[in-house]
């Protein structure tokens, strides 16, 4: 962001994404009991994520950016954490009902440098 307020908005979104990731890691990823893990995943996907995304969707501009009308680390962080958690769960996190968040993903993945990296990056082991 170009102003202190813009920078605060970037920090706010990034901190929220870290909170989401940590909730996933500590409540689901490290869960040893498979039955509990399945129930916690269900609750995460059906309750936590939609509520969290509802708030984020309101913070997103109609242009599909969190701050001003240009790509910031907030947009990249949202894409990265959403993709990372979805990939790890083997279940993409749904953006249905969150049109502005879909625009964020589109804006991030259509950025020429990011699109090139996504296309050319090496496959990593799980």
Short mmCIF file of C-alpha atoms in Angstrom, two decimals:
data_model
loop_
_atom_site.label_atom_id
_atom_site.label_comp_id
_atom_site.label_asym_id
_atom_site.label_seq_id
_atom_site.Cartn_x
_atom_site.Cartn_y
_atom_site.Cartn_z
CA UNK A 1 0.00 0.00 0.00
CA UNK A 2 1.03 3.55 -0.64
CA UNK A 3 -0.35 5.11 2.53
CA UNK A 4 -0.22 4.04 6.18
CA UNK A 5 -3.92 3.14 5.97
CA UNK A 6 -3.30 1.00 2.88
CA UNK A 7 -0.41 -0.71 4.66
CA UNK A 8 -2.62 -1.39 7.67
CA UNK A 9 -5.24 -2.98 5.41
CA UNK A 10 -2.56 -5.22 3.85
CA UNK A 11 -1.39 -6.24 7.33
CA UNK A 12 -4.97 -6.89 8.46
CA UNK A 13 -5.69 -9.24 5.55
CA UNK A 14 -2.36 -11.02 5.89
CA UNK A 15 -2.85 -11.49 9.64
CA UNK A 16 -6.30 -12.92 8.97
CA UNK A 17 -4.86 -15.38 6.50
CA UNK A 18 -2.22 -16.45 9.02
CA UNK A 19 -5.00 -16.96 11.59
CA UNK A 20 -6.89 -19.16 9.13
CA UNK A 21 -3.76 -21.16 8.34
CA UNK A 22 -2.87 -21.62 12.01
CA UNK A 23 -6.41 -22.76 12.81
CA UNK A 24 -6.07 -25.37 10.08
CA UNK A 25 -2.63 -26.50 11.20
CA UNK A 26 -3.30 -26.78 14.92
CA UNK A 27 -6.87 -28.07 14.81
CA UNK A 28 -6.75 -30.31 11.74
CA UNK A 29 -3.28 -31.01 10.35
CA UNK A 30 -1.85 -32.19 13.67
CA UNK A 31 -4.95 -34.14 14.69
CA UNK A 32 -3.99 -37.83 15.02
CA UNK A 33 -7.50 -39.28 15.40
CA UNK A 34 -8.84 -39.65 11.85
CA UNK A 35 -12.50 -39.50 12.93
CA UNK A 36 -11.88 -36.26 14.81
CA UNK A 37 -9.85 -34.91 11.89
CA UNK A 38 -12.70 -35.61 9.47
CA UNK A 39 -15.20 -33.86 11.75
CA UNK A 40 -12.89 -30.88 12.25
CA UNK A 41 -12.33 -30.57 8.48
CA UNK A 42 -16.07 -30.58 7.93
CA UNK A 43 -16.56 -27.84 10.52
CA UNK A 44 -13.66 -25.83 9.06
CA UNK A 45 -14.95 -26.04 5.49
CA UNK A 46 -18.66 -25.65 6.21
CA UNK A 47 -18.62 -23.12 9.06
CA UNK A 48 -15.32 -21.36 9.66
CA UNK A 49 -14.22 -20.68 6.08
CA UNK A 50 -17.57 -19.31 4.83
CA UNK A 51 -17.84 -16.97 7.82
CA UNK A 52 -14.23 -15.83 7.41
CA UNK A 53 -14.60 -15.40 3.65
CA UNK A 54 -17.79 -13.42 4.16
CA UNK A 55 -15.83 -10.84 6.13
CA UNK A 56 -12.96 -10.81 3.63
CA UNK A 57 -15.36 -10.47 0.70
CA UNK A 58 -16.69 -7.25 2.28
CA UNK A 59 -13.14 -5.89 2.58
CA UNK A 60 -12.43 -6.53 -1.08
CA UNK A 61 -13.03 -3.80 -3.62
CA UNK A 62 -15.30 -4.46 -6.60
CA UNK A 63 -12.12 -4.45 -8.71
CA UNK A 64 -10.96 -7.62 -6.94
CA UNK A 65 -8.18 -6.10 -4.85
CA UNK A 66 -8.00 -5.70 -1.10
CA UNK A 67 -6.19 -2.36 -1.26
CA UNK A 68 -6.60 0.36 -3.87
CA UNK A 69 -6.89 -1.02 -7.37
CA UNK A 70 -3.58 -2.77 -7.67
CA UNK A 71 -2.02 -6.04 -6.63
CA UNK A 72 -0.59 -6.08 -3.12
CA UNK A 73 0.82 -8.67 -0.80
CA UNK A 74 -2.66 -8.97 0.74
CA UNK A 75 -4.04 -10.35 -2.54
CA UNK A 76 -1.12 -12.74 -2.98
CA UNK A 77 -1.38 -13.87 0.63
CA UNK A 78 -5.08 -14.63 0.23
CA UNK A 79 -4.43 -16.66 -2.92
CA UNK A 80 -1.46 -18.46 -1.40
CA UNK A 81 -3.06 -19.46 1.90
CA UNK A 82 -6.37 -20.42 0.31
CA UNK A 83 -4.58 -22.60 -2.24
CA UNK A 84 -2.16 -24.06 0.29
CA UNK A 85 -4.85 -25.13 2.76
CA UNK A 86 -7.15 -26.42 0.00
CA UNK A 87 -4.35 -28.41 -1.61
CA UNK A 88 -3.28 -29.90 1.71
CA UNK A 89 -6.85 -30.96 2.52
CA UNK A 90 -7.21 -32.37 -1.00
CA UNK A 91 -10.37 -30.24 -1.16
CA UNK A 92 -10.24 -26.76 -2.70
CA UNK A 93 -11.81 -24.11 -0.49
CA UNK A 94 -14.94 -22.89 -2.26
CA UNK A 95 -15.28 -19.28 -3.29
CA UNK A 96 -18.93 -19.77 -4.27
CA UNK A 97 -20.92 -16.83 -2.98
CA UNK A 98 -17.84 -14.63 -2.70
CA UNK A 99 -17.56 -12.87 -6.08
CA UNK A 100 -14.97 -10.34 -4.98
CA UNK A 101 -12.69 -13.05 -3.62
CA UNK A 102 -13.00 -14.88 -6.94
CA UNK A 103 -11.84 -11.65 -8.58
CA UNK A 104 -8.86 -11.53 -6.20
CA UNK A 105 -7.83 -15.02 -7.31
CA UNK A 106 -8.32 -14.07 -10.96
CA UNK A 107 -6.25 -10.91 -10.51
CA UNK A 108 -3.42 -12.78 -8.80
CA UNK A 109 -3.29 -15.68 -11.26
CA UNK A 110 -3.53 -13.39 -14.30
CA UNK A 111 -0.62 -11.23 -13.19
CA UNK A 112 2.04 -11.94 -15.86
CA UNK A 113 4.87 -12.70 -13.45
CA UNK A 114 2.76 -14.88 -11.17
CA UNK A 115 1.10 -16.66 -14.10
CA UNK A 116 4.55 -17.46 -15.51
CA UNK A 117 5.72 -18.84 -12.16
CA UNK A 118 2.58 -20.94 -11.73
CA UNK A 119 3.12 -22.39 -15.19
CA UNK A 120 6.83 -23.07 -14.84
CA UNK A 121 7.35 -23.85 -11.17
CA UNK A 122 8.76 -27.27 -10.35
CA UNK A 123 6.53 -29.93 -8.85
CA UNK A 124 7.17 -30.42 -5.17
CA UNK A 125 6.79 -33.56 -3.13
CA UNK A 126 3.94 -33.73 -0.64
#
